[in-house]
PDB file of C-alpha atoms in Angstrom:
ATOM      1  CA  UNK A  30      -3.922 -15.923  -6.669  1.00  0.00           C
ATOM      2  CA  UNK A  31      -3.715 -17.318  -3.192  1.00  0.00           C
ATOM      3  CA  UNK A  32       0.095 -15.970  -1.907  1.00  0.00           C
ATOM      4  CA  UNK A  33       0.427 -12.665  -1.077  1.00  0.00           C
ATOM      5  CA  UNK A  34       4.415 -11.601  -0.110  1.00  0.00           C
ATOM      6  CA  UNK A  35       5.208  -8.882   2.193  1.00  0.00           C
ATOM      7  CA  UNK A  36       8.355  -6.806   2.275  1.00  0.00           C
ATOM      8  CA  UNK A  37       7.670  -4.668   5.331  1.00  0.00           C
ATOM      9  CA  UNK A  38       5.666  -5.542   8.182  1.00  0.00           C
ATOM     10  CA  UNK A  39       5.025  -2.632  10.291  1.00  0.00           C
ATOM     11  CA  UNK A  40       1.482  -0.877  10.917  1.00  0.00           C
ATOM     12  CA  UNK A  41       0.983  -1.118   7.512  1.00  0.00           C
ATOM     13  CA  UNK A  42       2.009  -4.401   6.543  1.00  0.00           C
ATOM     14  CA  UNK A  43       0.588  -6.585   9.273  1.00  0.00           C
ATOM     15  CA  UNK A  44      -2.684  -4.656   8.550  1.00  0.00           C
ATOM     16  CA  UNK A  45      -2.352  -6.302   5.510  1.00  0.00           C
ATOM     17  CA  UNK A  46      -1.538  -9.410   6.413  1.00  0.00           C
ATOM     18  CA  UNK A  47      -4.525  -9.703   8.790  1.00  0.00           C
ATOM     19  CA  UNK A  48      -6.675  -8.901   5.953  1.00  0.00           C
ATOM     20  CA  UNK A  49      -5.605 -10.630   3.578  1.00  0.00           C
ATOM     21  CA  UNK A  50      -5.631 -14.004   5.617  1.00  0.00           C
ATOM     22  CA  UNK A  51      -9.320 -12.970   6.869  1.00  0.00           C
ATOM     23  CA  UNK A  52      -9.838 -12.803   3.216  1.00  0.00           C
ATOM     24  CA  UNK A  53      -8.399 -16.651   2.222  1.00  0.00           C
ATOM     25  CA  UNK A  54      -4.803 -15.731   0.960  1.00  0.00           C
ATOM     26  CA  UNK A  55      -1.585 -17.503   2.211  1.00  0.00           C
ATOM     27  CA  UNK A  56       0.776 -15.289   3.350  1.00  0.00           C
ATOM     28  CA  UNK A  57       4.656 -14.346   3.601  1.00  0.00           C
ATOM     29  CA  UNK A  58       5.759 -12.004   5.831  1.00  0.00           C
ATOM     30  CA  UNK A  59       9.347 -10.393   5.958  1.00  0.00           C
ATOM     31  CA  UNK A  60      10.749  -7.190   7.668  1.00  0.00           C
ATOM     32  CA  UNK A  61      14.654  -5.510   7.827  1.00  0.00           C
ATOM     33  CA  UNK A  62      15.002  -7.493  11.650  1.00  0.00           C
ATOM     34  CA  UNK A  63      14.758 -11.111  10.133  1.00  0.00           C
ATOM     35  CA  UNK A  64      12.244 -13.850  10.565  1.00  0.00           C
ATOM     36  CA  UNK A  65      12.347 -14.443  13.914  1.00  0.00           C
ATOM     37  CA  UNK A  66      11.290 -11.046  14.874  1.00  0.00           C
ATOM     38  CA  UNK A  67       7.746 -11.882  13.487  1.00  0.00           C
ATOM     39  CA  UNK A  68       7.064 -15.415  15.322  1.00  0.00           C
ATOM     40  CA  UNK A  69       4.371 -13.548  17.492  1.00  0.00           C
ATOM     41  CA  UNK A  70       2.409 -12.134  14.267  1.00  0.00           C
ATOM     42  CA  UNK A  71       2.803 -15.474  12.708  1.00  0.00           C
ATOM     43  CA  UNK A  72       1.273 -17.474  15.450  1.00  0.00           C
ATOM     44  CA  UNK A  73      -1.667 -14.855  15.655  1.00  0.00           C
ATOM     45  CA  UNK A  74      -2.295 -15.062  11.943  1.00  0.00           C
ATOM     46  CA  UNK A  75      -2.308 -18.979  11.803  1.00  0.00           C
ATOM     47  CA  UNK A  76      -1.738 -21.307   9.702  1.00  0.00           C
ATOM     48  CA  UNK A  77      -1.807 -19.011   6.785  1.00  0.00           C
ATOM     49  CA  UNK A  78       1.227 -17.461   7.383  1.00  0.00           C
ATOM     50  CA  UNK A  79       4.838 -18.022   7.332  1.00  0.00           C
ATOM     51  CA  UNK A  80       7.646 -15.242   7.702  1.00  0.00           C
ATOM     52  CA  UNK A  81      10.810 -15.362   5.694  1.00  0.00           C
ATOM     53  CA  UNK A  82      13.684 -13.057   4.075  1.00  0.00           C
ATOM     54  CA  UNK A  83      12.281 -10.157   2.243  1.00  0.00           C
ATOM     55  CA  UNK A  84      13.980 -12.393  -0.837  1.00  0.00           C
ATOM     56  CA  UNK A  85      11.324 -14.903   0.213  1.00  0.00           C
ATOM     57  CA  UNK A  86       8.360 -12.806   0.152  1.00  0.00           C
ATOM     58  CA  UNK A  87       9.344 -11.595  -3.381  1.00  0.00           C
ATOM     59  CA  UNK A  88      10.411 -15.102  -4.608  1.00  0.00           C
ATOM     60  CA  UNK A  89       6.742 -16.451  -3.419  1.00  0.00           C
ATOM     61  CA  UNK A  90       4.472 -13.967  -3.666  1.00  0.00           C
ATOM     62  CA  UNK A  91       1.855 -14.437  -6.528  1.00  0.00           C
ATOM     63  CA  UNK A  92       0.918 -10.581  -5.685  1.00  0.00           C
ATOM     64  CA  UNK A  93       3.794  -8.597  -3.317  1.00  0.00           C
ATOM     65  CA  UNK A  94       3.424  -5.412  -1.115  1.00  0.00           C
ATOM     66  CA  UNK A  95       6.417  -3.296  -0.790  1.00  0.00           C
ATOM     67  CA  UNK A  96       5.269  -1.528   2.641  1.00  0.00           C
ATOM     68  CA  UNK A  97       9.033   0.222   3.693  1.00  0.00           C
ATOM     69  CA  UNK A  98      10.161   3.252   4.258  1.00  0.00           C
ATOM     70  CA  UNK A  99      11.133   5.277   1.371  1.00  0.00           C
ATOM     71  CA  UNK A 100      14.848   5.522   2.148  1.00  0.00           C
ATOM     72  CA  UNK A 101      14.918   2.074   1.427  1.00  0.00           C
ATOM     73  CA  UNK A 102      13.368   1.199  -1.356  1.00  0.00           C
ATOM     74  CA  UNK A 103      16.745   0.512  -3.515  1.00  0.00           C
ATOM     75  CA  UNK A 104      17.007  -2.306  -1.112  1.00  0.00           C
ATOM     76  CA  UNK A 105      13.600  -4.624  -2.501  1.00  0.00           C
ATOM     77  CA  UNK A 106      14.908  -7.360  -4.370  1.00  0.00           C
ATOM     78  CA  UNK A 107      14.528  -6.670  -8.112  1.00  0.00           C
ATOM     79  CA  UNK A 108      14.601  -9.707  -9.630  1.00  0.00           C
ATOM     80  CA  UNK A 109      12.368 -12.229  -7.731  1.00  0.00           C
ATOM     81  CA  UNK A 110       9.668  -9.327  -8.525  1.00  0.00           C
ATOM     82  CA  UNK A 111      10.005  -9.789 -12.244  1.00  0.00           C
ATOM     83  CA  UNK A 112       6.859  -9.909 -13.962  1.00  0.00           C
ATOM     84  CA  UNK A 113       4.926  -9.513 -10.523  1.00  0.00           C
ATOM     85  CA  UNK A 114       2.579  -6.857  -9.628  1.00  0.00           C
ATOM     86  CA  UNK A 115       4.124  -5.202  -6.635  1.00  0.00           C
ATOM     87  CA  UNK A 116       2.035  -3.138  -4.624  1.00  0.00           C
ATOM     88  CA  UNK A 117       3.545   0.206  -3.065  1.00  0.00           C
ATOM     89  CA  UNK A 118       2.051   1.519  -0.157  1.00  0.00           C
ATOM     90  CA  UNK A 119       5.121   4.355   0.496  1.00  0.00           C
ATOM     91  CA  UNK A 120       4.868   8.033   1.183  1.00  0.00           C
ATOM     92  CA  UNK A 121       7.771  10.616   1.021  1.00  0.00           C
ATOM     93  CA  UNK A 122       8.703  12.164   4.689  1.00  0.00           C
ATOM     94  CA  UNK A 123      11.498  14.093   4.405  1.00  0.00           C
ATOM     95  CA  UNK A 124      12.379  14.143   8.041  1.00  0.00           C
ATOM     96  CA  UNK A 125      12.372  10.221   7.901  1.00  0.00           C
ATOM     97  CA  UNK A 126      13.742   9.590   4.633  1.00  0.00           C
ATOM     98  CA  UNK A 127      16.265  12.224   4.321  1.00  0.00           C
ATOM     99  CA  UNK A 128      15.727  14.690   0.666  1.00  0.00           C
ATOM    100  CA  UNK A 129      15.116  13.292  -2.888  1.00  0.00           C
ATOM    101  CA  UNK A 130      15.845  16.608  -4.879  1.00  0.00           C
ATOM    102  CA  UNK A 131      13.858  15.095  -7.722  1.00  0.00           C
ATOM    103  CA  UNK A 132      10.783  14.708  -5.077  1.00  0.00           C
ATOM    104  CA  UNK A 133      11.006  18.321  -3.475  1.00  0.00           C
ATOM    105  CA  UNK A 134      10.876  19.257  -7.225  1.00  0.00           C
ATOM    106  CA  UNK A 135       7.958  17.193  -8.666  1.00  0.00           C
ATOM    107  CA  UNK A 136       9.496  15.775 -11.092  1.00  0.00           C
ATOM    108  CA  UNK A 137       8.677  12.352 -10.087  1.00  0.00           C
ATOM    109  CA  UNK A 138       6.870  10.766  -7.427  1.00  0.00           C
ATOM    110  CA  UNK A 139       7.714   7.930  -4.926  1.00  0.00           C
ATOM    111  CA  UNK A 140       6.455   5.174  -6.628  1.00  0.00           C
ATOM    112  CA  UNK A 141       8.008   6.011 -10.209  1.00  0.00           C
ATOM    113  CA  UNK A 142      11.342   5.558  -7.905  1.00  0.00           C
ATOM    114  CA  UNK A 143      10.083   2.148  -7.186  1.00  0.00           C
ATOM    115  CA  UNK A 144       9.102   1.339 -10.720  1.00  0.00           C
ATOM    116  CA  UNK A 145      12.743   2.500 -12.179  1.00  0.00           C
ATOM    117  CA  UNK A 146      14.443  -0.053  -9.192  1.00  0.00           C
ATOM    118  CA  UNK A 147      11.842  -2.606 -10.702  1.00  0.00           C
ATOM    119  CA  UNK A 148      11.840  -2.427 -14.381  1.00  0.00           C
ATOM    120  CA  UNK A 149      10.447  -5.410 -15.069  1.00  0.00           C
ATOM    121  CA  UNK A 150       7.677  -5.475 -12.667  1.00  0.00           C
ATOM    122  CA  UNK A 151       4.129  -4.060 -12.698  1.00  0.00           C
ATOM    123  CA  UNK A 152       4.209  -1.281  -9.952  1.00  0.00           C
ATOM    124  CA  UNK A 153       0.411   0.170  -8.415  1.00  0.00           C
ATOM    125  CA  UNK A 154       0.157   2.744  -5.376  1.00  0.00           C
ATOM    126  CA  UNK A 155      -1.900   1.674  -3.093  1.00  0.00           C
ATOM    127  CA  UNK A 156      -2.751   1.944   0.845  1.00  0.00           C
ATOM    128  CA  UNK A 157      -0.654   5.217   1.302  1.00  0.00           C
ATOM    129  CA  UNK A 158      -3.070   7.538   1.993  1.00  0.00           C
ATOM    130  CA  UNK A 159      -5.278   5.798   4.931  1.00  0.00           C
ATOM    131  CA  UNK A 160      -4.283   5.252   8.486  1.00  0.00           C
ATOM    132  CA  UNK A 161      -3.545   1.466   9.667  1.00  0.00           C
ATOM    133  CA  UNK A 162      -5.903   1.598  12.441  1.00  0.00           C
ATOM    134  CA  UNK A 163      -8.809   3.006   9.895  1.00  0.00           C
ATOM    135  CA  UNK A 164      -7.664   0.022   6.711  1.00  0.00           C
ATOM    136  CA  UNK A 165      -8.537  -2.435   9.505  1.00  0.00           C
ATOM    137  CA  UNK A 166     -11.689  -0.650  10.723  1.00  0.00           C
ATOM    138  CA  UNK A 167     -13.630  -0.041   8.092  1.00  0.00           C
ATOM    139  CA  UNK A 168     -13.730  -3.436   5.228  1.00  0.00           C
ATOM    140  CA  UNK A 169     -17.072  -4.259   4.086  1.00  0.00           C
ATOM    141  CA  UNK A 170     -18.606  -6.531   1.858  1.00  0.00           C
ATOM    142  CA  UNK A 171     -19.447  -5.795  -1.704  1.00  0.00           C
ATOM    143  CA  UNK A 172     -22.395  -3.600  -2.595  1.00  0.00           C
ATOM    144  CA  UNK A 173     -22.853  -2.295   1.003  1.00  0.00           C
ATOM    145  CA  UNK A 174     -23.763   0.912   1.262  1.00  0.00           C
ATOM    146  CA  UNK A 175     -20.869   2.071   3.690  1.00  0.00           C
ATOM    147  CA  UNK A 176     -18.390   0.871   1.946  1.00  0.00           C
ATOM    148  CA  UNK A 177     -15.250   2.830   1.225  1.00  0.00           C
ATOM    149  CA  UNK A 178     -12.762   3.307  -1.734  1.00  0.00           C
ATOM    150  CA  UNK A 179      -8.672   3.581  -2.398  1.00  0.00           C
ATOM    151  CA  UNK A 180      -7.111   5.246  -4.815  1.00  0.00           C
ATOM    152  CA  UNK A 181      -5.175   3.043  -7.090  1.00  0.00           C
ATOM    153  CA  UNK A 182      -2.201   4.237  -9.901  1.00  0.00           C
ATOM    154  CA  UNK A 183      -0.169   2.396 -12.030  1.00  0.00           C
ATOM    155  CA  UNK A 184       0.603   2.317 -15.384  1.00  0.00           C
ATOM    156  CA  UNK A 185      -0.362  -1.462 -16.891  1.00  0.00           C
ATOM    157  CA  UNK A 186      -4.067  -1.897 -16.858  1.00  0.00           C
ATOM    158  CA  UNK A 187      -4.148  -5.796 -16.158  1.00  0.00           C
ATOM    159  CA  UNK A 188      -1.948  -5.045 -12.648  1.00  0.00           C
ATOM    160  CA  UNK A 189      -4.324  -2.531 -12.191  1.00  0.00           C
ATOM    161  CA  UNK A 190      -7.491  -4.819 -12.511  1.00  0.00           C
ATOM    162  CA  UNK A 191      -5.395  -7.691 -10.508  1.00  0.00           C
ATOM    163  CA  UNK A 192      -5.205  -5.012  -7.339  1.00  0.00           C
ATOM    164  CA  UNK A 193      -8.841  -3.836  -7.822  1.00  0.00           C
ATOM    165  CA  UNK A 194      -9.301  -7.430  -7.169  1.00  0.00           C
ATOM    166  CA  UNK A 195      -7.529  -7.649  -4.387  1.00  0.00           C
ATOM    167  CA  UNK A 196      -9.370  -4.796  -2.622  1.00  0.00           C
ATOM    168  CA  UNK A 197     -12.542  -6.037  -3.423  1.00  0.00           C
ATOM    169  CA  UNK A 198     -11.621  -9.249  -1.447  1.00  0.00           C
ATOM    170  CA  UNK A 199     -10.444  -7.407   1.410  1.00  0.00           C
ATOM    171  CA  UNK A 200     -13.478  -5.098   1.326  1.00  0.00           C
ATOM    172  CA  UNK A 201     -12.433  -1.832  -0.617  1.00  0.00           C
ATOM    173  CA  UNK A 202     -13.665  -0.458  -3.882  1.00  0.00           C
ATOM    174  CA  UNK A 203     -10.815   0.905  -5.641  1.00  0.00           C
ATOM    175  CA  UNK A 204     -10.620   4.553  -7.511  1.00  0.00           C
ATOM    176  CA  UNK A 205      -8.725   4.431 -10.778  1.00  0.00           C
ATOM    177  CA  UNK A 206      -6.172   7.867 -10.190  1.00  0.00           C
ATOM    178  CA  UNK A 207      -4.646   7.165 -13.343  1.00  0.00           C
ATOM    179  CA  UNK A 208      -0.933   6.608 -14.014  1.00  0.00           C
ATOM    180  CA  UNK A 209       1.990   6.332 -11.288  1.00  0.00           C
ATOM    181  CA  UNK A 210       2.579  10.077 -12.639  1.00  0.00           C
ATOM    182  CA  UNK A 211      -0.947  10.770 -10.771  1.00  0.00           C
ATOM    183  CA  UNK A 212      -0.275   8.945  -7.570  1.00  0.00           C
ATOM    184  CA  UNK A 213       0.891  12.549  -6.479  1.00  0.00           C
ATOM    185  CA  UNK A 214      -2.385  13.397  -6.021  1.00  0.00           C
ATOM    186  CA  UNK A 215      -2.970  11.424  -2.921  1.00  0.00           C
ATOM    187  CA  UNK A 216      -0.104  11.412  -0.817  1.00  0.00           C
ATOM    188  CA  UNK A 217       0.476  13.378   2.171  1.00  0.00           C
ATOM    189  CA  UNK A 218      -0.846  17.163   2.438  1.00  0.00           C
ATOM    190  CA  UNK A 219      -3.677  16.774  -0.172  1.00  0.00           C
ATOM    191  CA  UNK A 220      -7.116  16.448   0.569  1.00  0.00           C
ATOM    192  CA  UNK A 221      -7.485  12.646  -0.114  1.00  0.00           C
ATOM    193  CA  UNK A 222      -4.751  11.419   2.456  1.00  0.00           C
ATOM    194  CA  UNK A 223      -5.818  10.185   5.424  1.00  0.00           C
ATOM    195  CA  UNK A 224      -9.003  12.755   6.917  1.00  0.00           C
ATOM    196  CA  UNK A 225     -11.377  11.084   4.584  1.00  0.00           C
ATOM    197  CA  UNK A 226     -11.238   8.373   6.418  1.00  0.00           C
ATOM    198  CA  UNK A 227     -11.226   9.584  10.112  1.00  0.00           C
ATOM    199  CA  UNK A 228     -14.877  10.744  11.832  1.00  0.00           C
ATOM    200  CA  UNK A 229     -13.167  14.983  11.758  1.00  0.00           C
ATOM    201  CA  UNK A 230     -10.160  15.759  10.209  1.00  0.00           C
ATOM    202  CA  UNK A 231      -8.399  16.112  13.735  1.00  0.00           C
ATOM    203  CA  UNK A 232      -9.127  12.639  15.134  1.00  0.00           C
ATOM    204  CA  UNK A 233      -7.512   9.586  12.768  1.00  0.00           C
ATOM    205  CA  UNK A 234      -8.225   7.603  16.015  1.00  0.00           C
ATOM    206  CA  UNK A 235     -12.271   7.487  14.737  1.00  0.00           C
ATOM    207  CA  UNK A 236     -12.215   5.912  11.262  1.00  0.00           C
ATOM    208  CA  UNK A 237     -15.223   6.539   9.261  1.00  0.00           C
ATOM    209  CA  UNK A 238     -15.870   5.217   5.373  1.00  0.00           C
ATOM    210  CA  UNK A 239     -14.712   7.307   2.284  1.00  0.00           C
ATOM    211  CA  UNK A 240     -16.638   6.239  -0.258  1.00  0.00           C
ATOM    212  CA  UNK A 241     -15.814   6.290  -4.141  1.00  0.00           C
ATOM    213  CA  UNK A 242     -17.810   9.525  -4.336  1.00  0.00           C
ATOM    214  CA  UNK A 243     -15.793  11.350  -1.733  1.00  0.00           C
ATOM    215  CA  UNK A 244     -12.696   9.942  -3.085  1.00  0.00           C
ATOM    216  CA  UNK A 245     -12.935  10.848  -6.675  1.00  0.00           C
ATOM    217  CA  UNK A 246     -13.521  14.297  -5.234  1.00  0.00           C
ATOM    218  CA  UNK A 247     -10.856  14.626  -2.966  1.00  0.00           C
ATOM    219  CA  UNK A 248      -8.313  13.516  -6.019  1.00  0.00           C
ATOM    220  CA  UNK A 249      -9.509  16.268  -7.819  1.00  0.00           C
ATOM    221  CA  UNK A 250      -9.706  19.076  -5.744  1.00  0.00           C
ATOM    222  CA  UNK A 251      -5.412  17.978  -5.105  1.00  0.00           C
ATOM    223  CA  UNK A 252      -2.794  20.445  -6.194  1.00  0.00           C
ATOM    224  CA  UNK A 253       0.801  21.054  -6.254  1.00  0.00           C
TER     225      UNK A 253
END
């Protein structure tokens, strides 16, 4: 796998892109603004990037990150995705996204959403529950002793595997959380978003490594 396509491109996504270009992949950047809004990112990322239509990103990336708000996700192209594993990297916030009824209730979560508007892709949650500034402070390589974990969900094993992949390139160990029925379990207000990776649990500004250990416990001690 060497392209990586990016629909969305904020804190997020250019996190991302830094990483995974750092890392050796080719990437494809896109946002809601249009190309030409990212000709500043492009030129600081090198010759490793490109930016294009969010159809572009989806039509070229081997592996694609869907990194937009959740208000609108209906409007990721569906079938240039076919097949592909898509990474999701959304949260639910109400006062952003307006209310899903079928959120506020639990009977779904935000990345089921995406996998019904993508049928025939391989959906895994990912990135949603760490701060940008800490997911570009604190890669490392493999083995080392400060390294820290994401929680991954989805519900194909192989696109699983693919993304633990991926995060082992960029410098993460991944956390199985199970299917994208589980993904609950680490978005915002439980114990494994965001504070397990910040220095005290009132300053995100100090990132400091969450390792598998402190992960897997955080995942568990979530409840709704």
């Amino acid at each position: 796998m060497t392209t990586v396509g990016l629909i969305g491109s904020g804190n997020i996504g250019s996190t991302l892109a830094r990483l995974a270009v750092a890392a050796g992949y080719d990437v494809v950047l896109s946002n809601s603004r249009g190309p030409e809004t990212l000709t500043e990112l492009v030129d600081e990322l090198g010759e490793r990037a490109s930016a294009g239509t969010a159809q572009d990103a989806a039509q070229v990336g081997e592996l694609v990150v869907v990194t937009v708000p959740l208000k609108a996700y209906r409007a990721v192209p569906a079938e240039p995705l076919a097949g592909k594993v898509v990474i999701d990297t959304n949260n639910y916030y109400p006062q952003r996204d307006g209310a899903f009824p079928e959120l506020d209730a639990g009977e779904i979560t935000s990345s089921e959403l995406l996998q019904q508007h993508l049928p025939t892709s391989r959906v895994v949650k990912v990135f949603n529950n760490i701060y940008f500034k800490a997911l570009a402070a604190l890669p490392r390589p493999s083995g080392a002793a400060d390294r820290s974990a994401l929680a991954i969900a989805g519900d194909d094993a192989a696109a699983k595997a693919e993304v633990t992949a991926f995060l082992d390139r960029l410098g993460y160990d991944a956390v199985d959380a199970g299917s994208l029925a589980e993904g609950w379990r680490y978005q915002p207000d439980t114990p494994a978003y965001g504070t397990i990776y910040s220095a005290t649990p009132t300053d995100w500004e100090s990132p400091a490594p969450g390792d598998a250990e402190k992960l897997r416990a955080a995942l568990a001690a979530a409840t709704r």
